[in-house]
Amino acid sequence: MTRPRRRPGGPRPPGTRPPATRPPGSRPPGTHPPGRHDTRVPEPRRPRQPLTPVQPPPHPTELFTERLMLVLSGQRPLHWVARHIAHTAYDDLARLAERRPLGTVGGHRPAVHRVGHYEVRPGVFEVFARVGAGTALRALAFRLHRGDDQRWRCTAVEVAGPPLHRG
């Protein structure tokens, strides 16, 4: 079987490749491609910059406020935060969670409006937060201690404010 001949400048038959002018890698290292006379070399590739700046991790007071709000609103079970609660705070949190003091009001889920804290001494924070659902606002207060293992644990928790009328 013979291959069809190609006229110069005409279409190439399917399944054929143009003849290689030089085997790959046959140019001696350090030489330029044919027709290139400048001495510039490509710049090394720089690592890509992230599209958004890296956010610092949230402060422990913000993390715990969110966790406690989710438990006290009934969105998460109590055991979800059990390893982060110490001493009698677990019992207090269990009693509070039964009543769902930060529950949904009029179809509005609770949201943290503001978090503040006071550092009593190094490794101990007293935290206060405003949690709102619809037009209702409640106060959440708790204490955080950093243990010898460098983990934060909640050692006291309270919720205050007018009773919520659920809708």
Tab-separated table of C-alpha atoms in Angstrom:
chain	number	residue	atom	x	y	z
A	1	MET	CA	0.000	0.000	0.000
A	2	THR	CA	1.392	3.347	-0.958
A	3	ARG	CA	0.701	6.616	0.748
A	4	PRO	CA	-0.928	9.348	-1.246
A	5	ARG	CA	1.496	12.026	-2.318
A	6	ARG	CA	1.045	15.542	-1.206
A	7	ARG	CA	1.532	18.505	-3.383
A	8	PRO	CA	3.652	21.291	-1.852
A	9	GLY	CA	1.359	23.774	-0.109
A	10	GLY	CA	-1.626	21.449	-0.389
A	11	PRO	CA	-3.584	19.794	2.426
A	12	ARG	CA	-1.915	17.015	4.366
A	13	PRO	CA	-3.590	13.587	4.252
A	14	PRO	CA	-5.277	12.584	7.510
A	15	GLY	CA	-3.121	10.738	10.033
A	16	THR	CA	0.179	12.163	8.782
A	17	ARG	CA	2.588	14.515	10.537
A	18	PRO	CA	4.904	17.088	9.095
A	19	PRO	CA	8.471	15.848	8.800
A	20	ALA	CA	10.653	16.697	11.790
A	21	THR	CA	13.373	19.172	10.933
A	22	ARG	CA	15.497	18.129	13.912
A	23	PRO	CA	15.079	15.358	16.464
A	24	PRO	CA	13.856	16.689	19.820
A	25	GLY	CA	16.664	17.734	22.145
A	26	SER	CA	19.309	17.760	19.393
A	27	ARG	CA	20.260	21.397	19.901
A	28	PRO	CA	23.361	21.775	22.077
A	29	PRO	CA	22.624	23.229	25.545
A	30	GLY	CA	23.096	26.976	25.856
A	31	THR	CA	22.470	27.730	22.195
A	32	HIS	CA	19.695	29.864	20.848
A	33	PRO	CA	16.951	28.732	18.508
A	34	PRO	CA	17.647	29.461	14.847
A	35	GLY	CA	17.165	33.132	14.003
A	36	ARG	CA	17.454	34.307	17.624
A	37	HIS	CA	20.330	36.642	18.308
A	38	ASP	CA	19.516	38.283	21.637
A	39	THR	CA	21.010	37.097	24.933
A	40	ARG	CA	17.904	37.472	27.083
A	41	VAL	CA	16.626	34.470	28.994
A	42	PRO	CA	13.109	34.007	30.323
A	43	GLU	CA	12.601	35.140	33.906
A	44	PRO	CA	11.915	32.395	36.429
A	45	ARG	CA	8.254	31.912	37.237
A	46	ARG	CA	7.108	33.636	40.387
A	47	PRO	CA	4.683	31.834	42.688
A	48	ARG	CA	1.108	32.946	42.198
A	49	GLN	CA	-0.232	35.358	44.756
A	50	PRO	CA	-3.480	34.317	46.440
A	51	LEU	CA	-6.526	36.048	45.027
A	52	THR	CA	-7.737	37.091	48.457
A	53	PRO	CA	-5.555	37.953	51.418
A	54	VAL	CA	-5.245	35.218	54.009
A	55	GLN	CA	-7.545	35.914	56.928
A	56	PRO	CA	-6.193	35.495	60.448
A	57	PRO	CA	-7.993	32.833	62.458
A	58	PRO	CA	-10.966	34.094	64.473
A	59	HIS	CA	-10.404	35.000	68.109
A	60	PRO	CA	-11.453	32.254	70.561
A	61	THR	CA	-14.141	34.533	71.970
A	62	GLU	CA	-15.801	34.752	68.548
A	63	LEU	CA	-15.576	30.984	68.006
A	64	PHE	CA	-17.108	30.180	71.368
A	65	THR	CA	-19.848	32.783	70.970
A	66	GLU	CA	-20.895	31.165	67.708
A	67	ARG	CA	-20.737	27.640	69.182
A	68	LEU	CA	-22.742	28.531	72.261
A	69	MET	CA	-25.319	30.422	70.199
A	70	LEU	CA	-25.845	27.361	67.982
A	71	VAL	CA	-26.354	25.088	71.009
A	72	LEU	CA	-28.592	27.525	72.905
A	73	SER	CA	-30.759	28.065	69.827
A	74	GLY	CA	-31.247	24.337	69.290
A	75	GLN	CA	-29.384	24.291	65.958
A	76	ARG	CA	-26.688	21.976	67.373
A	77	PRO	CA	-26.833	19.308	70.099
A	78	LEU	CA	-25.136	19.822	73.447
A	79	HIS	CA	-22.566	17.080	72.871
A	80	TRP	CA	-21.255	19.085	69.876
A	81	VAL	CA	-19.443	21.405	72.336
A	82	ALA	CA	-19.041	18.999	75.262
A	83	ARG	CA	-15.254	18.737	75.012
A	84	HIS	CA	-14.961	22.546	75.118
A	85	ILE	CA	-16.987	22.952	78.330
A	86	ALA	CA	-15.449	22.416	81.779
A	87	HIS	CA	-16.628	21.940	85.352
A	88	THR	CA	-20.172	22.984	86.267
A	89	ALA	CA	-20.554	25.031	83.082
A	90	TYR	CA	-21.634	21.839	81.302
A	91	ASP	CA	-24.547	21.376	83.716
A	92	ASP	CA	-25.514	25.057	83.376
A	93	LEU	CA	-25.358	24.820	79.600
A	94	ALA	CA	-27.463	21.636	79.621
A	95	ARG	CA	-30.185	23.376	81.682
A	96	LEU	CA	-30.118	26.420	79.412
A	97	ALA	CA	-30.131	24.375	76.206
A	98	GLU	CA	-33.378	22.623	77.264
A	99	ARG	CA	-35.152	26.008	77.289
A	100	ARG	CA	-33.567	27.228	74.020
A	101	PRO	CA	-33.167	30.819	75.215
A	102	LEU	CA	-31.719	31.925	71.877
A	103	GLY	CA	-34.291	30.188	69.681
A	104	THR	CA	-35.975	31.327	66.490
A	105	VAL	CA	-38.332	34.296	66.900
A	106	GLY	CA	-41.046	34.995	64.339
A	107	GLY	CA	-39.254	32.885	61.755
A	108	HIS	CA	-35.932	34.691	62.293
A	109	ARG	CA	-32.913	32.640	63.283
A	110	PRO	CA	-30.649	34.100	65.946
A	111	ALA	CA	-27.498	35.914	64.900
A	112	VAL	CA	-24.571	37.302	66.839
A	113	HIS	CA	-24.674	41.118	66.698
A	114	ARG	CA	-21.623	42.042	68.748
A	115	VAL	CA	-18.939	40.310	70.787
A	116	GLY	CA	-16.759	41.940	73.420
A	117	HIS	CA	-14.343	40.563	75.961
A	118	TYR	CA	-12.277	41.523	78.943
A	119	GLU	CA	-9.006	39.761	79.751
A	120	VAL	CA	-9.130	39.188	83.498
A	121	ARG	CA	-5.585	37.820	83.490
A	122	PRO	CA	-3.486	36.095	80.841
A	123	GLY	CA	-5.387	33.047	79.626
A	124	VAL	CA	-8.770	34.066	81.070
A	125	PHE	CA	-11.457	35.988	79.162
A	126	GLU	CA	-14.848	37.186	80.269
A	127	VAL	CA	-16.968	37.445	77.131
A	128	PHE	CA	-20.251	39.238	76.496
A	129	ALA	CA	-22.294	39.111	73.311
A	130	ARG	CA	-25.561	40.454	71.921
A	131	VAL	CA	-27.608	37.842	70.120
A	132	GLY	CA	-30.696	38.852	68.201
A	133	ALA	CA	-33.515	37.097	66.416
A	134	GLY	CA	-35.821	39.456	64.598
A	135	THR	CA	-36.384	42.409	66.914
A	136	ALA	CA	-35.584	40.475	70.112
A	137	LEU	CA	-32.140	40.860	71.711
A	138	ARG	CA	-30.596	38.640	74.369
A	139	ALA	CA	-27.308	38.871	76.251
A	140	LEU	CA	-24.909	35.941	76.352
A	141	ALA	CA	-22.042	35.955	78.847
A	142	PHE	CA	-19.417	33.293	79.426
A	143	ARG	CA	-15.904	32.780	80.736
A	144	LEU	CA	-13.028	31.168	78.847
A	145	HIS	CA	-9.938	29.624	80.417
A	146	ARG	CA	-6.872	28.447	78.533
A	147	GLY	CA	-5.749	25.162	80.056
A	148	ASP	CA	-2.274	23.699	80.511
A	149	ASP	CA	-2.810	21.892	77.201
A	150	GLN	CA	-3.268	25.332	75.506
A	151	ARG	CA	-6.941	24.602	74.683
A	152	TRP	CA	-9.709	27.025	75.475
A	153	ARG	CA	-12.602	25.829	77.622
A	154	CYS	CA	-15.789	27.534	78.715
A	155	THR	CA	-16.093	27.497	82.534
A	156	ALA	CA	-19.284	29.548	83.027
A	157	VAL	CA	-22.234	30.539	80.860
A	158	GLU	CA	-25.310	32.753	81.370
A	159	VAL	CA	-28.097	34.137	79.192
A	160	ALA	CA	-30.149	37.203	80.114
A	161	GLY	CA	-32.860	39.270	78.524
A	162	PRO	CA	-36.622	39.389	78.155
A	163	PRO	CA	-38.370	36.100	77.412
A	164	LEU	CA	-38.694	35.435	73.703
A	165	HIS	CA	-42.102	35.000	72.100
A	166	ARG	CA	-41.639	32.332	69.499
A	167	GLY	CA	-43.646	32.552	66.349
